[in-house]
CSV table of N, CA, C and O in Angstrom, one decimal:
chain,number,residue,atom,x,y,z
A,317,UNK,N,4.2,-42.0,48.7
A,317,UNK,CA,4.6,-41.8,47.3
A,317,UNK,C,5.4,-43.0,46.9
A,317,UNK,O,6.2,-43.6,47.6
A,318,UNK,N,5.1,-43.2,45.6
A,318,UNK,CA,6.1,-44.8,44.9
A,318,UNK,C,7.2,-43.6,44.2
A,318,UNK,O,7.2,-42.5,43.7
A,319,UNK,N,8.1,-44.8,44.7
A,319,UNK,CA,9.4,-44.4,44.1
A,319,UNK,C,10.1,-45.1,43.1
A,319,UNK,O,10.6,-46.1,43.6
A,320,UNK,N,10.5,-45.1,41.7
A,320,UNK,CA,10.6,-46.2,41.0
A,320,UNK,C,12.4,-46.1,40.7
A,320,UNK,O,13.0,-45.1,40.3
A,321,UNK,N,12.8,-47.3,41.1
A,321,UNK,CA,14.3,-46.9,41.1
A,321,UNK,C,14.5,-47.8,40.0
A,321,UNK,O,14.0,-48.9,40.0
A,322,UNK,N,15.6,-47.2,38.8
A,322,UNK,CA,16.3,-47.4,38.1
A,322,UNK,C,17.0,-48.1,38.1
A,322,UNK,O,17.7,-47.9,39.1
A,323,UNK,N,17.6,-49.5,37.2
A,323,UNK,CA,18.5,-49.9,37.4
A,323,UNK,C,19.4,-50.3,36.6
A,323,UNK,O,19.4,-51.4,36.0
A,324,UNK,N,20.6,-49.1,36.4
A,324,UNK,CA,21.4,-49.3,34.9
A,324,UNK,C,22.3,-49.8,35.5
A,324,UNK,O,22.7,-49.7,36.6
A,325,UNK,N,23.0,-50.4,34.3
A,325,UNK,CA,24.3,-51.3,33.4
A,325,UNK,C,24.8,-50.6,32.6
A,325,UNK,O,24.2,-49.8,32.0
A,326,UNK,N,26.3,-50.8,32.5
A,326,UNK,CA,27.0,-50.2,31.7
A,326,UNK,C,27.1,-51.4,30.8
A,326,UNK,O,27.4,-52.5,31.3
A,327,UNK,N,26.9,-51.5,29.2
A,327,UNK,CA,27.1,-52.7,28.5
A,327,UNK,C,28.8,-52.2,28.0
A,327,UNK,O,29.8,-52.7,28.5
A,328,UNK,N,28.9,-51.5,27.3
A,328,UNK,CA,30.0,-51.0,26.8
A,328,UNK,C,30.9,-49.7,26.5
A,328,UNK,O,30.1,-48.8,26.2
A,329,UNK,N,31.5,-49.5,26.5
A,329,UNK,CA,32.7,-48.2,26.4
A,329,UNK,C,32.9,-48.4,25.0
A,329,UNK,O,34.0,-49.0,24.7
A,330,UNK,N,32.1,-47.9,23.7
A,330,UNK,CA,32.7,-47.8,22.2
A,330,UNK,C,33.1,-46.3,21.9
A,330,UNK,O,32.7,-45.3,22.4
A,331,UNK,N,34.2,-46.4,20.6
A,331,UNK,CA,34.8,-44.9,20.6
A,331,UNK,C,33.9,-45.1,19.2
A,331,UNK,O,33.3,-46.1,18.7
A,332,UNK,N,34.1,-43.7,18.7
A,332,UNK,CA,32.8,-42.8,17.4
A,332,UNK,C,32.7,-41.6,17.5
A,332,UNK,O,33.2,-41.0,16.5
A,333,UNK,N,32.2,-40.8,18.3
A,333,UNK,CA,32.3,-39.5,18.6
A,333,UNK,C,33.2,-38.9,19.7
A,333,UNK,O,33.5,-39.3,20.8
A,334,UNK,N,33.5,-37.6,19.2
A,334,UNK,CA,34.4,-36.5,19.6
A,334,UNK,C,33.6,-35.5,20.7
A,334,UNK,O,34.0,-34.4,21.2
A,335,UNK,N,32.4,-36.1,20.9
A,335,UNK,CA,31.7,-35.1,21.7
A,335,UNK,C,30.5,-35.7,21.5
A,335,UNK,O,30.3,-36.6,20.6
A,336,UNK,N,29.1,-34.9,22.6
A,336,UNK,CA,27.8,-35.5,22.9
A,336,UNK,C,27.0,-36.5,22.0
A,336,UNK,O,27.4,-36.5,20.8
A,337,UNK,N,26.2,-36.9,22.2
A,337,UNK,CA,25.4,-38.0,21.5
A,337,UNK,C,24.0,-37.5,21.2
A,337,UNK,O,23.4,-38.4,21.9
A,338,UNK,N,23.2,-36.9,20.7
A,338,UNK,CA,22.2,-36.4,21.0
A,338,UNK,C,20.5,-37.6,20.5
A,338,UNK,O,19.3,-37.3,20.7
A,339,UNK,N,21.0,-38.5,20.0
A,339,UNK,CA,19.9,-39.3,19.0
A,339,UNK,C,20.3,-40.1,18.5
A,339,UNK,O,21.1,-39.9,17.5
A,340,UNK,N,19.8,-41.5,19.0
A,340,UNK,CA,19.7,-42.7,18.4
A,340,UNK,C,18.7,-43.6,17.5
A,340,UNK,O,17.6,-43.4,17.8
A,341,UNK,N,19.0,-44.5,16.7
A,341,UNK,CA,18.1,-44.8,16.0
A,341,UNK,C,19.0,-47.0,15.9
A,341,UNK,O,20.1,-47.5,15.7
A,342,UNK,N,17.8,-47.3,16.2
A,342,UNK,CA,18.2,-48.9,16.4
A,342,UNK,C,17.4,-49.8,15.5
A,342,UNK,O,16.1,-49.9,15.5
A,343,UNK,N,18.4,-50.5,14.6
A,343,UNK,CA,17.2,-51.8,13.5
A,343,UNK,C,16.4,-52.2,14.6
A,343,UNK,O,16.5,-52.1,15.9
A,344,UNK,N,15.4,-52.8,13.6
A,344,UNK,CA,14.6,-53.7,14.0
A,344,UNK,C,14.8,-55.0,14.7
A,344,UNK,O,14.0,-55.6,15.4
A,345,UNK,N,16.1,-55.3,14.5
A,345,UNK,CA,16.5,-56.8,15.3
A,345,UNK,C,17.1,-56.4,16.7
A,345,UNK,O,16.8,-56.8,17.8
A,346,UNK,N,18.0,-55.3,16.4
A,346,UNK,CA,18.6,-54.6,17.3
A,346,UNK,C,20.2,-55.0,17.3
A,346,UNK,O,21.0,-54.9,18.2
A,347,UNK,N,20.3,-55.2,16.3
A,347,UNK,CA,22.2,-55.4,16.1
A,347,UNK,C,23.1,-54.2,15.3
A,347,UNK,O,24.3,-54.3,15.1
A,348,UNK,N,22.4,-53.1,14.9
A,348,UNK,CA,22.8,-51.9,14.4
A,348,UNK,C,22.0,-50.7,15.3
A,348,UNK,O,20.8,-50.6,15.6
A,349,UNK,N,23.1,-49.8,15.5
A,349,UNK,CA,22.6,-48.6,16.1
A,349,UNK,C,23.5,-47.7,15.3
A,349,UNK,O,24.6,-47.9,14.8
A,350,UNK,N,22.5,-46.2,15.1
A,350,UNK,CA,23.2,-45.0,14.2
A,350,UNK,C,22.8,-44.4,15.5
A,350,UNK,O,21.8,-44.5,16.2
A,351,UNK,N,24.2,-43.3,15.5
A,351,UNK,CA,23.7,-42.0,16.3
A,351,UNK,C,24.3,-41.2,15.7
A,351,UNK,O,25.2,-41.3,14.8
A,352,UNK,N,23.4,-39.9,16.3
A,352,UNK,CA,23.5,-38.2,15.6
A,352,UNK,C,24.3,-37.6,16.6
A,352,UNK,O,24.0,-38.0,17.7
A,353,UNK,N,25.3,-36.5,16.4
A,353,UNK,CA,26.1,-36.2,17.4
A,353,UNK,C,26.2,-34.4,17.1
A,353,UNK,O,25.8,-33.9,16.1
A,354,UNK,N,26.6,-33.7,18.3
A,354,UNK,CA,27.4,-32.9,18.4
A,354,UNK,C,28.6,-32.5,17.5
A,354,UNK,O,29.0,-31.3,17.5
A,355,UNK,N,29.0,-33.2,16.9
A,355,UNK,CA,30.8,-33.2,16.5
A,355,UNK,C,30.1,-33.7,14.9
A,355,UNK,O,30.9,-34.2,14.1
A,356,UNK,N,28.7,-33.6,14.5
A,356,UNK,CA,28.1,-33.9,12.9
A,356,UNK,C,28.6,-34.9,12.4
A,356,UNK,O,28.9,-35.0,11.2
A,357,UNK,N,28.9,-35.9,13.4
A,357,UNK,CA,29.1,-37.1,12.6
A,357,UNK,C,27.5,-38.1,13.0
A,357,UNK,O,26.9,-38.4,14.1
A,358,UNK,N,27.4,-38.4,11.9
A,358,UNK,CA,26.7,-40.1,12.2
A,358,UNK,C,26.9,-41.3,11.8
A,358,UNK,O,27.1,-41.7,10.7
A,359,UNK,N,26.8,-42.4,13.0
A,359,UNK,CA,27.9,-43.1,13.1
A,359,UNK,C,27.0,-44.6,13.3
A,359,UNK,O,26.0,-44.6,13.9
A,360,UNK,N,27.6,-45.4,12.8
A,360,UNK,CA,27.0,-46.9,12.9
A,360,UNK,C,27.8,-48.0,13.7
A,360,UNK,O,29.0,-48.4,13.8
A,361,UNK,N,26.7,-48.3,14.3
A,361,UNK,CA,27.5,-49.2,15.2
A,361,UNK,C,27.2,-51.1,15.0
A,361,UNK,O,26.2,-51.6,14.6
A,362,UNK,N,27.9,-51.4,15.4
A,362,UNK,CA,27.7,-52.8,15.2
A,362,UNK,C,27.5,-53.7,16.6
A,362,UNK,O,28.5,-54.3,17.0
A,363,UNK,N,26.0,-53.6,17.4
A,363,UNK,CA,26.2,-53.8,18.4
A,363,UNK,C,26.4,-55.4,19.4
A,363,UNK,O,26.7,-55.6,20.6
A,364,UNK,N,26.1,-56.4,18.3
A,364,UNK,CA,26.7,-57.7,18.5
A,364,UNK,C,27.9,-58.0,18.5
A,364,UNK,O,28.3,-59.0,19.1
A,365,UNK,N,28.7,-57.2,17.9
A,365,UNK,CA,30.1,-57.4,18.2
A,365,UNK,C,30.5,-56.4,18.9
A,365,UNK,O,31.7,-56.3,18.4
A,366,UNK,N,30.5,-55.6,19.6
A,366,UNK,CA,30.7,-54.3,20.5
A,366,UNK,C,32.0,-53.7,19.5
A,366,UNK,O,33.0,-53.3,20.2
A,367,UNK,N,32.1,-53.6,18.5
A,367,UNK,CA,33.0,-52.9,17.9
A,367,UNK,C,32.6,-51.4,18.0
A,367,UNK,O,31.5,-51.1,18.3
A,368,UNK,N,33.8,-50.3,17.6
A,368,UNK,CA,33.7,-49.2,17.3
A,368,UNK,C,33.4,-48.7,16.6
A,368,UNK,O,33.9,-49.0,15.6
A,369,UNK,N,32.3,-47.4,16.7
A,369,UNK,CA,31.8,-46.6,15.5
A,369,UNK,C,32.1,-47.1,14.2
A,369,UNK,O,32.9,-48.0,14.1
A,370,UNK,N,31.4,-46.5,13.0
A,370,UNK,CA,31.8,-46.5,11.6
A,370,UNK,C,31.3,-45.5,11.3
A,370,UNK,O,30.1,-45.5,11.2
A,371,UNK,N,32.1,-44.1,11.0
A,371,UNK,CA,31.6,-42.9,10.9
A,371,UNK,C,30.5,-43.0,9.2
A,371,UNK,O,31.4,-43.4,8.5
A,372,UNK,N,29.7,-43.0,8.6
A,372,UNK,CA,29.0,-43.0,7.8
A,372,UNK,C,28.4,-41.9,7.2
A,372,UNK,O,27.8,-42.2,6.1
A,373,UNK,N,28.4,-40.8,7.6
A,373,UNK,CA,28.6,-39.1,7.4
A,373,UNK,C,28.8,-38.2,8.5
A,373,UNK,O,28.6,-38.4,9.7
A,374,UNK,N,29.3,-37.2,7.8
A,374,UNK,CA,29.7,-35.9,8.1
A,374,UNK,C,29.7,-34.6,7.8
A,374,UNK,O,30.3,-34.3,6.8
A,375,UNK,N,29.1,-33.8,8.6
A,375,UNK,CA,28.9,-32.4,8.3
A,375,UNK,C,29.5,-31.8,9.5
A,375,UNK,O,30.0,-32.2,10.6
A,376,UNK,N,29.3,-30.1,8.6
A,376,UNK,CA,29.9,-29.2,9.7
A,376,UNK,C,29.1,-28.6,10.4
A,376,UNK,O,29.6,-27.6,10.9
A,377,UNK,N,27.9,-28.9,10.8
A,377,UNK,CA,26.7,-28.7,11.9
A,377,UNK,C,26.6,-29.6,12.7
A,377,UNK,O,27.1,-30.7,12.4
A,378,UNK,N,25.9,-29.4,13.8
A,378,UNK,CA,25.5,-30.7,15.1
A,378,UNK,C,24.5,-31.5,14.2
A,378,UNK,O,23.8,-30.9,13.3
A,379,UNK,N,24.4,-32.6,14.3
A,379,UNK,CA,23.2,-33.6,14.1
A,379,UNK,C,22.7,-33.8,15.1
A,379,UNK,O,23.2,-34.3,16.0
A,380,UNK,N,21.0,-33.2,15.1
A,380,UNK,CA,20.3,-33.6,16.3
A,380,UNK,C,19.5,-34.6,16.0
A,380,UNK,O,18.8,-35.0,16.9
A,381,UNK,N,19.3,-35.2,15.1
A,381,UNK,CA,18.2,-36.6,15.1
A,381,UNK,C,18.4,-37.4,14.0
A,381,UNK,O,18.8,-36.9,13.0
A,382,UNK,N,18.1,-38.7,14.1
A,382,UNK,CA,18.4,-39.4,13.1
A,382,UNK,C,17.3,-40.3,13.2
A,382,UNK,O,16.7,-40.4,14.3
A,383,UNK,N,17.0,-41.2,12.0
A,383,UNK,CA,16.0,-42.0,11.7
A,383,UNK,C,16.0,-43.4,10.6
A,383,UNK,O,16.3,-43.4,9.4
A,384,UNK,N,15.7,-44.3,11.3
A,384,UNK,CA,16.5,-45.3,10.4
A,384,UNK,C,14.8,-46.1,9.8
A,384,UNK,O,13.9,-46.5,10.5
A,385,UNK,N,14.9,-46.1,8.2
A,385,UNK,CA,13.4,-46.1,7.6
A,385,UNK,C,14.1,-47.5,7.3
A,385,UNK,O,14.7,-47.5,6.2
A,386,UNK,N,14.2,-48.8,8.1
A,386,UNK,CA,14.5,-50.0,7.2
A,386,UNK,C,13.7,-50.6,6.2
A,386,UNK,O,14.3,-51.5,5.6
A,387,UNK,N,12.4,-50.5,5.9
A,387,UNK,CA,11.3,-51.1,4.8
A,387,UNK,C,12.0,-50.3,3.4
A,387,UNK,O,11.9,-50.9,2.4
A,388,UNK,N,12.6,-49.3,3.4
A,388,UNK,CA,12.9,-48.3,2.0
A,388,UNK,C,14.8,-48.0,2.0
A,388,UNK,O,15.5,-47.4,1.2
A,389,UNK,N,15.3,-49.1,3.4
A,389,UNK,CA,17.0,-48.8,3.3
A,389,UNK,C,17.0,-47.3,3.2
A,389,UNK,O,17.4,-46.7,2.3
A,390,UNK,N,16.3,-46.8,4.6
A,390,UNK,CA,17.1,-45.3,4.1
A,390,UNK,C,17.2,-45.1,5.5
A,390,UNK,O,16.6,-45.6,6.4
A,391,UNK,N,18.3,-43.8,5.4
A,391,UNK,CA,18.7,-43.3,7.0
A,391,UNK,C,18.5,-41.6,6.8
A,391,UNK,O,19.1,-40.8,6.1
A,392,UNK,N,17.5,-41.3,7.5
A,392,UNK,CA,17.6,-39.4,7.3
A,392,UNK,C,18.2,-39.2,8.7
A,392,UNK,O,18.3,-39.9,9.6
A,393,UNK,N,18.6,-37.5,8.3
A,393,UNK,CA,19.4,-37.2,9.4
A,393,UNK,C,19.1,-35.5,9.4
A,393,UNK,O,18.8,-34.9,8.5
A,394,UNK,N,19.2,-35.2,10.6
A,394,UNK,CA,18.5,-33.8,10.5
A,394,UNK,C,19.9,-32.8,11.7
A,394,UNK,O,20.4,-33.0,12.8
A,395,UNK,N,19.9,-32.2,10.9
A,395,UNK,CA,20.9,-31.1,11.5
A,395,UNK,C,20.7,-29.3,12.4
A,395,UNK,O,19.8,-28.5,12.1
A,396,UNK,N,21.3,-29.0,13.3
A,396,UNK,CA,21.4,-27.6,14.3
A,396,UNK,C,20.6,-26.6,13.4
A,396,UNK,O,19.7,-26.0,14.1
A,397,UNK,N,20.6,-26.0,11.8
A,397,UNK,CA,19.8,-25.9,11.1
A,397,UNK,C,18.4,-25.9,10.2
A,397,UNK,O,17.8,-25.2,9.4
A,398,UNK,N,18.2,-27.5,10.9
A,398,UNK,CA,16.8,-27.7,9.9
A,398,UNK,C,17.0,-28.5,8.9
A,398,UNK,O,16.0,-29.1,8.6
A,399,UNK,N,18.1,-28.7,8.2
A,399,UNK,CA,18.5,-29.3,7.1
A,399,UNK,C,18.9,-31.0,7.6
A,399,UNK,O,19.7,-31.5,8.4
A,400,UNK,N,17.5,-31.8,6.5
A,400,UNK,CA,17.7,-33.1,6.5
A,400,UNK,C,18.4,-33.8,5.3
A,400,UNK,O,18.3,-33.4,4.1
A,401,UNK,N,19.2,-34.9,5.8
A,401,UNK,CA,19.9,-35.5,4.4
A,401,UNK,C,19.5,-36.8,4.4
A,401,UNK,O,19.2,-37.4,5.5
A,402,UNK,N,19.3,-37.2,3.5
A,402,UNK,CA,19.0,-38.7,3.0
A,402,UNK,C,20.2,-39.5,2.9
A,402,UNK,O,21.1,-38.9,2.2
A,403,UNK,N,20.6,-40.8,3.3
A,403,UNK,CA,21.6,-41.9,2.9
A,403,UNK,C,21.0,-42.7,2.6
A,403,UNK,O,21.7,-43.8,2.3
């Protein structure tokens, strides 16, 4: 049997959320990341400069998925409920 071994890196330790991460969404170049969290925040990150979060919304439900439509500048986000929001 083939065994395929993994081999991660840690790139960075950034602060943003209060708890799990559940869904990420990355531009197209790859220098912005949004994640959907546990603690209903979603949060933008700036990944060329390894800076910390930029909270960018917040609800009082989990965010489980997020989606970044760059051709239309829009970010949907979908919550523990069912309920999606547009930014």
């Amino acid at each position: 049997a083939n065994q395929t071994v993994l081999k991660l890196a840690k790139l960075a330790q950034l602060k943003g959320h209060r708890d799990s991460i559940y869904d990420l969404a990355v531009s197209e170049d790859g220098s912005q990341i949004f994640s959907a969290g546990a603690d209903g925040l979603l949060v933008q990150w700036n990944w060329q400069n390894q800076q910390d979060g930029h909270v960018v919304m917040q609800t009082d439900k989990a965010l489980y998925s997020v989606y970044l439509d760059e051709l239309n500048q829009t970010i949907y986000a979908g919550d523990q409920l069912g309920t999606v929001y547009q930014l």
